[in-house]
Structures are given as structure tokens and as C-alpha cells.
Short mmCIF file of C-alpha atoms in Angstrom, two decimals:
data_model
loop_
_atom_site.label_atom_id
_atom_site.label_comp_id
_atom_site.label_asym_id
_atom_site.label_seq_id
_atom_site.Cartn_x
_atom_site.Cartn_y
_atom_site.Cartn_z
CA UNK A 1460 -35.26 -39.42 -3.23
CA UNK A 1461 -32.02 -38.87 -5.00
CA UNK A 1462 -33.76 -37.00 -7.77
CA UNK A 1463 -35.84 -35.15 -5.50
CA UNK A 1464 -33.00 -33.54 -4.13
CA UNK A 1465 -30.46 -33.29 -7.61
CA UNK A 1466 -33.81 -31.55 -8.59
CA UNK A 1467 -33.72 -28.79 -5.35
CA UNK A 1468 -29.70 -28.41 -6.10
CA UNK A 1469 -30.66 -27.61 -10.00
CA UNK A 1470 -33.32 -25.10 -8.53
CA UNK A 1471 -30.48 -23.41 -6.14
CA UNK A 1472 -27.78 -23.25 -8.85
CA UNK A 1473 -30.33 -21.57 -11.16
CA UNK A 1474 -31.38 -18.58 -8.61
CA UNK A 1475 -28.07 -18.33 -6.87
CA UNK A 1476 -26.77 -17.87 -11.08
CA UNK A 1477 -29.62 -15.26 -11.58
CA UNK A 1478 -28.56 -13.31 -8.25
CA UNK A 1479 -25.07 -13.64 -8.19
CA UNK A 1480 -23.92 -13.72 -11.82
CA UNK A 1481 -25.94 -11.10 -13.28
CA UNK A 1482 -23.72 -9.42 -15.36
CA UNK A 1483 -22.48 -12.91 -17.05
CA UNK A 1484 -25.48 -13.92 -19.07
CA UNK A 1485 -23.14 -16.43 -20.77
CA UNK A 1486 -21.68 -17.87 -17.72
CA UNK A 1487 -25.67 -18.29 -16.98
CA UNK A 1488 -26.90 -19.96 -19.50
CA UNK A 1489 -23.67 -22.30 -19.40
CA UNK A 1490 -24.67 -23.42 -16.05
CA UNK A 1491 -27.89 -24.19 -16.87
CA UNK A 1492 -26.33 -26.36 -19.97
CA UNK A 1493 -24.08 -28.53 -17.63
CA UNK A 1494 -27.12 -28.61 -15.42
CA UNK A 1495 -29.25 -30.10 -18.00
CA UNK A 1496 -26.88 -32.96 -19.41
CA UNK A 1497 -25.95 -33.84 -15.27
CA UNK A 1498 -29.94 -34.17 -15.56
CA UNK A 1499 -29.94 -36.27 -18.35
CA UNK A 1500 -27.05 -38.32 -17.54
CA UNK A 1501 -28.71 -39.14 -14.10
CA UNK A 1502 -31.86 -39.51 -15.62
CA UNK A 1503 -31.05 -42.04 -17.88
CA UNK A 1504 -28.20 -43.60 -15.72
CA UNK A 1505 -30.54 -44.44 -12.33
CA UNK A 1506 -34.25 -44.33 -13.72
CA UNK A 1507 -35.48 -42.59 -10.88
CA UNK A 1508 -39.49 -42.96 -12.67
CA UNK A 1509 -41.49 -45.65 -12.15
CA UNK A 1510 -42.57 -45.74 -16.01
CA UNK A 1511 -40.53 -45.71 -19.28
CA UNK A 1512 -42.44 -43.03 -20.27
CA UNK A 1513 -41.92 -40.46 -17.68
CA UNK A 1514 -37.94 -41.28 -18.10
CA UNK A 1515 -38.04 -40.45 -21.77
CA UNK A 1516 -40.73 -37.53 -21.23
CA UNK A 1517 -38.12 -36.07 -18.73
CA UNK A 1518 -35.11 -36.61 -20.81
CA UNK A 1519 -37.04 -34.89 -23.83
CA UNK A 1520 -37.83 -31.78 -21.80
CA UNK A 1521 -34.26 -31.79 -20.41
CA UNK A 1522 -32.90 -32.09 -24.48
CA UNK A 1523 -35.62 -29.34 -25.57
CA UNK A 1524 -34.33 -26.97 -22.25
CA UNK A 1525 -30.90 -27.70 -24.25
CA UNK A 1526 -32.06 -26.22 -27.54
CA UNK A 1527 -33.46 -23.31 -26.13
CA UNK A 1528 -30.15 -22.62 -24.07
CA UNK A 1529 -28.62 -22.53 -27.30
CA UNK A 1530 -30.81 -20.78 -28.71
CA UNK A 1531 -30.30 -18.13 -25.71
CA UNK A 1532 -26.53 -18.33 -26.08
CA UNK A 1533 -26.85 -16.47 -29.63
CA UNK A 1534 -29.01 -13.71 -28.08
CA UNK A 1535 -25.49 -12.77 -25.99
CA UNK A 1536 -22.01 -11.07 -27.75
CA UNK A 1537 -21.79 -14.18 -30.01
CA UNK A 1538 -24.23 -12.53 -32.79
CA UNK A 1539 -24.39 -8.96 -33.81
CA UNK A 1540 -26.47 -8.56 -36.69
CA UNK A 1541 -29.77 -7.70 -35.82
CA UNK A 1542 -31.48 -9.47 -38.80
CA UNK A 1543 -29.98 -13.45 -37.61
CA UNK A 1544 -31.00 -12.33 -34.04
CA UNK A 1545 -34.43 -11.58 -35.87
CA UNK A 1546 -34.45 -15.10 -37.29
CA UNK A 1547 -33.41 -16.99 -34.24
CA UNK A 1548 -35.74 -15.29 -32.83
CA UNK A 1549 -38.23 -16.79 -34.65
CA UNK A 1550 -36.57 -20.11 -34.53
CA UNK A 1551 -37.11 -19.87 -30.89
CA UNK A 1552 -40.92 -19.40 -30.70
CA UNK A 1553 -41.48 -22.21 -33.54
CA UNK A 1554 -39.48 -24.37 -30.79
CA UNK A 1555 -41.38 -23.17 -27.49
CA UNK A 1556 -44.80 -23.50 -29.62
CA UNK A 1557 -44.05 -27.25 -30.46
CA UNK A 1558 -42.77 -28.21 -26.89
CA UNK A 1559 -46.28 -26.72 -25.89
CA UNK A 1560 -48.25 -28.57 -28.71
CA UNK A 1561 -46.77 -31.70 -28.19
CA UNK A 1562 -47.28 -31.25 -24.26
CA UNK A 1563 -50.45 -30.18 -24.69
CA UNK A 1564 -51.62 -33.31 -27.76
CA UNK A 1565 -50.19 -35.76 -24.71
CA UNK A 1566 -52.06 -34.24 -21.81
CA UNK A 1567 -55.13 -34.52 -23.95
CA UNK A 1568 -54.31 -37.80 -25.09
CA UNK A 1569 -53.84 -38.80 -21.32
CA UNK A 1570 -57.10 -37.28 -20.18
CA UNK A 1571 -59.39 -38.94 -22.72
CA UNK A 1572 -57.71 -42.35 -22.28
CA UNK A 1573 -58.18 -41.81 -18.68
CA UNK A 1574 -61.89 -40.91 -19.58
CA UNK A 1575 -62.14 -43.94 -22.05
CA UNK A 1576 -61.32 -46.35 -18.92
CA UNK A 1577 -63.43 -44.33 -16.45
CA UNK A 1578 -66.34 -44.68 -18.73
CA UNK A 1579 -65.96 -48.51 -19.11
CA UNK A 1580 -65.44 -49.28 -15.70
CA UNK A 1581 -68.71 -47.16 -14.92
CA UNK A 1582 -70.37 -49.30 -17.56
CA UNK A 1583 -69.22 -52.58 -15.74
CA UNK A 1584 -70.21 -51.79 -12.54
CA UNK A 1585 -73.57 -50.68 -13.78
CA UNK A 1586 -73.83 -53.89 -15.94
CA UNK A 1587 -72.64 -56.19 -12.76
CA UNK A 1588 -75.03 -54.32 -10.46
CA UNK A 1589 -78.00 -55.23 -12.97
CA UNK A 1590 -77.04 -58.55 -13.48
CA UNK A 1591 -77.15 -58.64 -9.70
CA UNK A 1592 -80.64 -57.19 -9.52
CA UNK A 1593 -82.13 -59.89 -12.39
CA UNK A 1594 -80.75 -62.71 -10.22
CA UNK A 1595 -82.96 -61.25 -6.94
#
């Protein structure tokens, strides 16, 4: 429940920052930092999940979130040659594109494990019901 509602208060500090602060990019994307190490910290402090997995899943899309913040923070007054902004640029896609691959390569791997075990317990039930038929 605690998570539930640190999640909420994330999701209100991130609009009210887009309405209110929109002429401080920088003051933006530095809330959304702090925002994502409180996330971490809690994360990995209380273990809201159930599973291992989803705590480290979490914490990995919390440190990614991180490296594209930073990536953001050179789009602002820090950087003024065009040709580095070109280059982080790119350095910024190549990130988002393996978040989504790796994302993607687990949901898959989830689905056809899922499918693996759906299969076999179909297979057991149809082997049980014929053993069941033989004895009749």
C-alpha cells in the first residue's frame, strides 16, 4: 500500500512540475532525479514486491529513467554545440532501444515459459483423464 501511494505522489510531482515549472526544464528534470533515487531507495529499503525479480526489474527501470534524465539534462543550457547535442542524441535512442529490447526479450521469455507450463499441464490432465478411462 505504501508504494501504491509513493507511486501516486511521484505521478503528482511529475504533472504539477510540467504545469507549474514550465519555464525551468532543469529544475524539471532534477525533480524527477530525486524522485527516482527516493524510488530506488524505498524500493530496495522495504521490498514492497512479492518476488526478487520484480524488485530488481523495478530498480533497473528506476536506474535506466536515471540515465535518460541525464541524458535530458545535456539537451538544456549545459551544452551548446550542436554536433555533442547530435551525438547524445544518438546516445539516447541506443539507450531507449535497449530498455525496449531487453523489455521486450523478457516479456517473450515470460510468455513462452508461461506457454511451456500451460502446455504440460494440458498434457497431464489429458494423460490422467486417459489413464482414468483405461481403468473403466
Amino acid at each position: 500500500m505504501l508504494y501504491n501511494s509513493f507511486f501516486v505522489v511521484r505521478r503528482l510531482l511529475f504533472a504539477l512540475s510540467a504545469i507549474q515549472l514550465n519555464d525551468y526544464v532543469f529544475l524539471q528534470i532534477l525533480l524527477q532525479f530525486v524522485s527516482s533515487l527516493g524510488l530506488i531507495f524505498f524500493i530496495n529499503w522495504y521490498q514492497p514486491f512479492l518476488e526478487r525479480k520484480m524488485t530488481r526489474l523495478e530498480t533497473f527501470n528506476e536506474w535506466t529513467e536515471i540515465m535518460l534524465l541525464y541524458h535530458l539534462m545535456m539537451f538544456t543550457q549545459w551544452i551548446g554545440d550542436p554536433i555533442q547535442r547530435h551525438k547524445i542524441g544518438w546516445s539516447f535512442i541506443a539507450l531507449i532501444c535497449v530498455y525496449m529490447m531487453l523489455h521486450l526479450s523478457l516479456m517473450m521469455y515470460v510468455s513462452v515459459k508461461d506457454m511451456i507450463k500451460k502446455c504440460k499441464l494440458r498434457y497431464q490432465r489429458r494423460a490422467s483423464r486417459k489413464a482414468a478411462l483405461n481403468k473403466i
